[in-house]
PDB file of N, CA and C in Angstrom:
ATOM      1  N   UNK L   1       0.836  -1.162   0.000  1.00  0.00           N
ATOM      2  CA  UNK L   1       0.000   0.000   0.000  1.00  0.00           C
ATOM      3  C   UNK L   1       0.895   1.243   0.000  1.00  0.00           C
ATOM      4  N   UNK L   2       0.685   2.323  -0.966  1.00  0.00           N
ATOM      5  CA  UNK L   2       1.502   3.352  -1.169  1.00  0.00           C
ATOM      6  C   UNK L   2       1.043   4.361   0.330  1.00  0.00           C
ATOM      7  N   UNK L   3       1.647   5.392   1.196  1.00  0.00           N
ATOM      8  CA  UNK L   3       0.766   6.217   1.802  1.00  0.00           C
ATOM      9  C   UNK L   3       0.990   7.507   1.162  1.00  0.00           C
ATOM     10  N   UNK L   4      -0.033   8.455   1.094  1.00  0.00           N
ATOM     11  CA  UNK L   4       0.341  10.366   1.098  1.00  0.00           C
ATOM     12  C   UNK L   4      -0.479  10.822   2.052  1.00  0.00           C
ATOM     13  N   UNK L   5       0.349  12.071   2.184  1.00  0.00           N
ATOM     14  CA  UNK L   5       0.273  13.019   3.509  1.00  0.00           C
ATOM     15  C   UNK L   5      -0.357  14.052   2.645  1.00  0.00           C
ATOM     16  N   UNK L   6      -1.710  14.612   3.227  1.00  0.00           N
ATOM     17  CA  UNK L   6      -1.916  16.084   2.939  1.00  0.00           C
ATOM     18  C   UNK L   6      -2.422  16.701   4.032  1.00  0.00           C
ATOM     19  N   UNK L   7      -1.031  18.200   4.023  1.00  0.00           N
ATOM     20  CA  UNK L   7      -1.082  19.003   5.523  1.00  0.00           C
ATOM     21  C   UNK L   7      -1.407  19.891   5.470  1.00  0.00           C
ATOM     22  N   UNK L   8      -2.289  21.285   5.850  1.00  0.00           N
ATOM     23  CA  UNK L   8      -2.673  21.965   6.035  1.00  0.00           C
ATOM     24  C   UNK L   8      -1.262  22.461   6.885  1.00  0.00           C
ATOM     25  N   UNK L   9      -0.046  23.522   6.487  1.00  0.00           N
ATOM     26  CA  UNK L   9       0.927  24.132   7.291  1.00  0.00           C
ATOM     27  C   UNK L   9       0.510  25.426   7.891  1.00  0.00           C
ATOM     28  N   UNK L  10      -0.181  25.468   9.274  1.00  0.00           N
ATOM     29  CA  UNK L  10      -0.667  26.355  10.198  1.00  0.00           C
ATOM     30  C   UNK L  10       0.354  26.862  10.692  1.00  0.00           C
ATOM     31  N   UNK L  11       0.600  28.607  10.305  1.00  0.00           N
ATOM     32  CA  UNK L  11       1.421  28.713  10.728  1.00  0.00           C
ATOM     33  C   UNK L  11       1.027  30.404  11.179  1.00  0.00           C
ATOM     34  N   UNK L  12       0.718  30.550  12.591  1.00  0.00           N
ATOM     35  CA  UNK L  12       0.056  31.584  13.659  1.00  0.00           C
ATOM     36  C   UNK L  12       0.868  32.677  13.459  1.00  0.00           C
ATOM     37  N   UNK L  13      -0.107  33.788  13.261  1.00  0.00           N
ATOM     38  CA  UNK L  13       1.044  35.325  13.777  1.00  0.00           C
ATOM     39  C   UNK L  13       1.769  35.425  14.235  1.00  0.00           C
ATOM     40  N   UNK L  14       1.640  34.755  15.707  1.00  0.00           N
ATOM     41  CA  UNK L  14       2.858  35.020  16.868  1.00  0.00           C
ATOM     42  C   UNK L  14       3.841  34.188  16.526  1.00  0.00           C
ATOM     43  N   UNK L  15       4.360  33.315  15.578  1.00  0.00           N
ATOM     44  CA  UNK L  15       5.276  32.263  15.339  1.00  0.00           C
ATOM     45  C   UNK L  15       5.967  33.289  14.137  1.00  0.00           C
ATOM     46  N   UNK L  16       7.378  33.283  14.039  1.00  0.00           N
ATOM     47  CA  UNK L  16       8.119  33.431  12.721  1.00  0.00           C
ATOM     48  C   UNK L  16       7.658  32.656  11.900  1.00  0.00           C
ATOM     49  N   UNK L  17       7.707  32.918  10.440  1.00  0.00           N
ATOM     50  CA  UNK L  17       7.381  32.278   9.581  1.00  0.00           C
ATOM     51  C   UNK L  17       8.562  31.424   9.315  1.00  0.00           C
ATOM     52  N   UNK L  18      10.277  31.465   9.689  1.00  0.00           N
ATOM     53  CA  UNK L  18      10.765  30.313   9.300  1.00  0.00           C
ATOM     54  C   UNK L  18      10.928  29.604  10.607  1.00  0.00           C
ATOM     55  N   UNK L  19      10.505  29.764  11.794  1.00  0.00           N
ATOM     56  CA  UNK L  19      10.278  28.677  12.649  1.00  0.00           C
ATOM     57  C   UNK L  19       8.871  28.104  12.333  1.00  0.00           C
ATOM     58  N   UNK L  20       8.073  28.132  11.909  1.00  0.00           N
ATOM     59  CA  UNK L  20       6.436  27.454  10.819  1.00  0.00           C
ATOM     60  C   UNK L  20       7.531  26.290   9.912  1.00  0.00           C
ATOM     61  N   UNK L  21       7.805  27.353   8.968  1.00  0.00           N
ATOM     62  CA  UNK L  21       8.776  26.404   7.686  1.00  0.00           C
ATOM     63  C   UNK L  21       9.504  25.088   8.353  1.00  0.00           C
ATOM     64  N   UNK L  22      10.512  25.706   9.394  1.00  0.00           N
ATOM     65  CA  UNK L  22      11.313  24.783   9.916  1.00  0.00           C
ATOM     66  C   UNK L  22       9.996  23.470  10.913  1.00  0.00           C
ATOM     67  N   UNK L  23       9.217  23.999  11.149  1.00  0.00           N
ATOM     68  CA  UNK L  23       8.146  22.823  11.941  1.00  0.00           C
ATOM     69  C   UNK L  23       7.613  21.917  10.587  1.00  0.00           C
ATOM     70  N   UNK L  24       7.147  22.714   9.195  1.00  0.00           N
ATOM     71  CA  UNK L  24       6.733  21.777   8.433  1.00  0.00           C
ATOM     72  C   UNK L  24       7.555  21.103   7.893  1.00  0.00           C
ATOM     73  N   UNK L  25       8.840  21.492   7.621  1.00  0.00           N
ATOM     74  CA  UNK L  25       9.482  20.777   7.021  1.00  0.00           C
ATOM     75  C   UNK L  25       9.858  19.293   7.843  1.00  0.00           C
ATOM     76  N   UNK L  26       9.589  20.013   9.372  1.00  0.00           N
ATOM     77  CA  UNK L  26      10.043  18.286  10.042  1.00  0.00           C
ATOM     78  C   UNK L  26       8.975  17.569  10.330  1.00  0.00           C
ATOM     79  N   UNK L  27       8.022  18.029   9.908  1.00  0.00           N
ATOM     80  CA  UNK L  27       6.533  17.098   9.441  1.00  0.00           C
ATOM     81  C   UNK L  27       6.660  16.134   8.286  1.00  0.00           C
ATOM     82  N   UNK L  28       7.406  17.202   7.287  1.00  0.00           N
ATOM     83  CA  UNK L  28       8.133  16.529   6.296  1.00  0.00           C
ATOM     84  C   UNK L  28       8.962  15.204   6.218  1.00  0.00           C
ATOM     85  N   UNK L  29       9.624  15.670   6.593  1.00  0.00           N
ATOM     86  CA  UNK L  29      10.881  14.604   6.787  1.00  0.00           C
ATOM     87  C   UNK L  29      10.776  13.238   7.815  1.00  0.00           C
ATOM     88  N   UNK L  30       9.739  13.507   8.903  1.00  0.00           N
ATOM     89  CA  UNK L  30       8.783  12.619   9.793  1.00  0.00           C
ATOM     90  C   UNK L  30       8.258  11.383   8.463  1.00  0.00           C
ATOM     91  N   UNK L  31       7.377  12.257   7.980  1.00  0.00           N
ATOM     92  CA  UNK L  31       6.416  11.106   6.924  1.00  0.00           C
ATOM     93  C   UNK L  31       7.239  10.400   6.205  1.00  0.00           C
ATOM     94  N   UNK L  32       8.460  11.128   5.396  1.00  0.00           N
ATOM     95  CA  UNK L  32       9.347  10.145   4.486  1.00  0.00           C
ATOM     96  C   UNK L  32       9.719   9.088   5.226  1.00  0.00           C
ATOM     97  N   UNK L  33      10.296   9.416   6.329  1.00  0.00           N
ATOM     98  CA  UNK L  33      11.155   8.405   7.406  1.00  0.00           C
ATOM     99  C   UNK L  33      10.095   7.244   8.019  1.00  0.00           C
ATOM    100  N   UNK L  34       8.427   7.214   7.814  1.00  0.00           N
ATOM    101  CA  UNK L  34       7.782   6.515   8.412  1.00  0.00           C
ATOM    102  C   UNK L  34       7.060   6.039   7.170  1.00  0.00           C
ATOM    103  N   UNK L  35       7.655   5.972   5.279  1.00  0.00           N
ATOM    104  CA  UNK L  35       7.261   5.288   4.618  1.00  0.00           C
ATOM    105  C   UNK L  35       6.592   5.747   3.443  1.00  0.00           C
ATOM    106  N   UNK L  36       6.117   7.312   3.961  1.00  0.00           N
ATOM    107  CA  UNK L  36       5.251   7.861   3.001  1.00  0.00           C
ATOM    108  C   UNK L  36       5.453   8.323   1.760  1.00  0.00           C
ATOM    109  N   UNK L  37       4.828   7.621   0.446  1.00  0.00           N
ATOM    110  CA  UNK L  37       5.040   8.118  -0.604  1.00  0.00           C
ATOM    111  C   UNK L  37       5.117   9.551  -1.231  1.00  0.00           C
ATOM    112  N   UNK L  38       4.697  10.508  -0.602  1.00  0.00           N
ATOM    113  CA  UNK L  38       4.041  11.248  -1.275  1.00  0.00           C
ATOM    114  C   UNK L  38       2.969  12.302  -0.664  1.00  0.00           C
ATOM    115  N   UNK L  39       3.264  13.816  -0.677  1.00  0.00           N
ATOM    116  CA  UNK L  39       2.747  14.677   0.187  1.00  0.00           C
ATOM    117  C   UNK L  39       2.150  16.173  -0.331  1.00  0.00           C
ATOM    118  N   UNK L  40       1.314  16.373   0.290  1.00  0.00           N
ATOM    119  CA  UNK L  40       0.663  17.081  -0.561  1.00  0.00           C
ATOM    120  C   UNK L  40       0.387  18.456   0.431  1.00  0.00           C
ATOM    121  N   UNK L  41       0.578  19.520  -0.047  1.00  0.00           N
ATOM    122  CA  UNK L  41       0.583  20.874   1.295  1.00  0.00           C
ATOM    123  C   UNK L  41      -0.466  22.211   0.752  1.00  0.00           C
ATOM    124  N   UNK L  42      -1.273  21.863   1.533  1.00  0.00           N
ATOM    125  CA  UNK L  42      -2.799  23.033   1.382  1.00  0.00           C
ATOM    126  C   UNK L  42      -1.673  24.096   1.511  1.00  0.00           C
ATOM    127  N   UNK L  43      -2.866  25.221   0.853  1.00  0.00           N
ATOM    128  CA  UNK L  43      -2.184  26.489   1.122  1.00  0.00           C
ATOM    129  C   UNK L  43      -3.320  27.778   0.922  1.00  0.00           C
ATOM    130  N   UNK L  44      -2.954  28.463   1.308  1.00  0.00           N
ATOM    131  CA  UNK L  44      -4.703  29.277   1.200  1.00  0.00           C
ATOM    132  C   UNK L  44      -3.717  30.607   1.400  1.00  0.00           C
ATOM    133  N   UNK L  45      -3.923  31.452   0.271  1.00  0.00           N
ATOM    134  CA  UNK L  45      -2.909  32.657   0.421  1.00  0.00           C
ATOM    135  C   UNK L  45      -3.953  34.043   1.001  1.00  0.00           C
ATOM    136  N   UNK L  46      -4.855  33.860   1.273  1.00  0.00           N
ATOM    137  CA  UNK L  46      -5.804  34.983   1.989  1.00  0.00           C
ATOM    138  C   UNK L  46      -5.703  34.616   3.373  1.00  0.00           C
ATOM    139  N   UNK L  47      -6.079  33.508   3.811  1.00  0.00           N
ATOM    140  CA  UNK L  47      -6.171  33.006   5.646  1.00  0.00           C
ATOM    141  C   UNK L  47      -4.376  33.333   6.390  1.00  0.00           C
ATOM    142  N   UNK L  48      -4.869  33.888   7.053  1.00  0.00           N
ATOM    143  CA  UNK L  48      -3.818  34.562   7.974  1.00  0.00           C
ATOM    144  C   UNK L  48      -2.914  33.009   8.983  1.00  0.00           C
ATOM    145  N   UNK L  49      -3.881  32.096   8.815  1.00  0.00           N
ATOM    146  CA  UNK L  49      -2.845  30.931   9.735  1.00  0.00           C
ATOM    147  C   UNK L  49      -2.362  29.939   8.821  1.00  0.00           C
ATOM    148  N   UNK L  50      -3.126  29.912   7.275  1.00  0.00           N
ATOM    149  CA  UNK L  50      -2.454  29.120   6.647  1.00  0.00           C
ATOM    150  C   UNK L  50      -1.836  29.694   5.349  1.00  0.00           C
ATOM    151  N   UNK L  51      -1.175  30.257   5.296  1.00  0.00           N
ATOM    152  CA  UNK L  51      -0.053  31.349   4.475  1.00  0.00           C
ATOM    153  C   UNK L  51       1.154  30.622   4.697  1.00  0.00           C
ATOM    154  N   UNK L  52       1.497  30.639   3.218  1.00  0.00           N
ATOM    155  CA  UNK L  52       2.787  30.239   3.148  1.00  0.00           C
ATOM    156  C   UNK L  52       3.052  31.372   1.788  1.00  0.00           C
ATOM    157  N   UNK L  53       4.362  32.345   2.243  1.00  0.00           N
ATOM    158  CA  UNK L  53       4.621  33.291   1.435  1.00  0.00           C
ATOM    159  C   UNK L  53       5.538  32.545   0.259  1.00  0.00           C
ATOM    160  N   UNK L  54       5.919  31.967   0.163  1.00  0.00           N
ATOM    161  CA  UNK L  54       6.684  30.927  -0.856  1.00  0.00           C
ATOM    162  C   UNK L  54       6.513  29.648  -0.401  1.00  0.00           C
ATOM    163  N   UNK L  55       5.200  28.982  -1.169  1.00  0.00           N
ATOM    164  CA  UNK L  55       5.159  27.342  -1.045  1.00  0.00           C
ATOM    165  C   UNK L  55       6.081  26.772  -2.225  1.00  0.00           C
ATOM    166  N   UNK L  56       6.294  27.098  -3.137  1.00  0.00           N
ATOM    167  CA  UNK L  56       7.411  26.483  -3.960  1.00  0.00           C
ATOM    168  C   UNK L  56       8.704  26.659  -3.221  1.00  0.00           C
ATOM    169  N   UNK L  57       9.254  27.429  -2.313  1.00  0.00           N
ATOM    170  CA  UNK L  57      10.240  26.672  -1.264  1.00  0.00           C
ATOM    171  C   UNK L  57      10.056  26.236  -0.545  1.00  0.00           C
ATOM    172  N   UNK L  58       8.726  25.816   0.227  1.00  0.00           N
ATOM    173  CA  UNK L  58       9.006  24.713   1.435  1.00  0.00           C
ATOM    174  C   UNK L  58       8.577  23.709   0.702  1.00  0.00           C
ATOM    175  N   UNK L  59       8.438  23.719  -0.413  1.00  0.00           N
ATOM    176  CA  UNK L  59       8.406  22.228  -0.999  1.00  0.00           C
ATOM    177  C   UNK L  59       9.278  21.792  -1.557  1.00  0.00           C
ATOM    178  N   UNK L  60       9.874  23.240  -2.269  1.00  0.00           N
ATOM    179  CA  UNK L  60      11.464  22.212  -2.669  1.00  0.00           C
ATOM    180  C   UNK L  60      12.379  22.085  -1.380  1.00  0.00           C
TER     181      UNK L  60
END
């Protein structure tokens, strides 16, 4: 059975945005290490907790 991950990266006002990055990315690296094929990252560029100002770098 293949698995994928799709995460919603919540990442709050009061948090830096590269301590967010640095939390998803080890969400990231969690799933590979426990098998997962394949991951998929919501992103909603209006909502204030789920903003990611460059999702083409926390994905590459």
């Amino acid at each position: 059975m293949r698995l994928g991950l799709f995460m919603m990266p919540l990442h709050p006002s009061y948090r830096a945005i590269a301590e967010c990055y640095d939390r998803d990315i080890d969400q990231l690296v969690l799933a590979d290490k426990l098998g997962f094929d394949e991951a998929w990252l919501g992103e909603h560029f209006t909502e204030k907790w789920e903003n990611a100002p460059s999702p083409d770098l926390l994905i590459a």
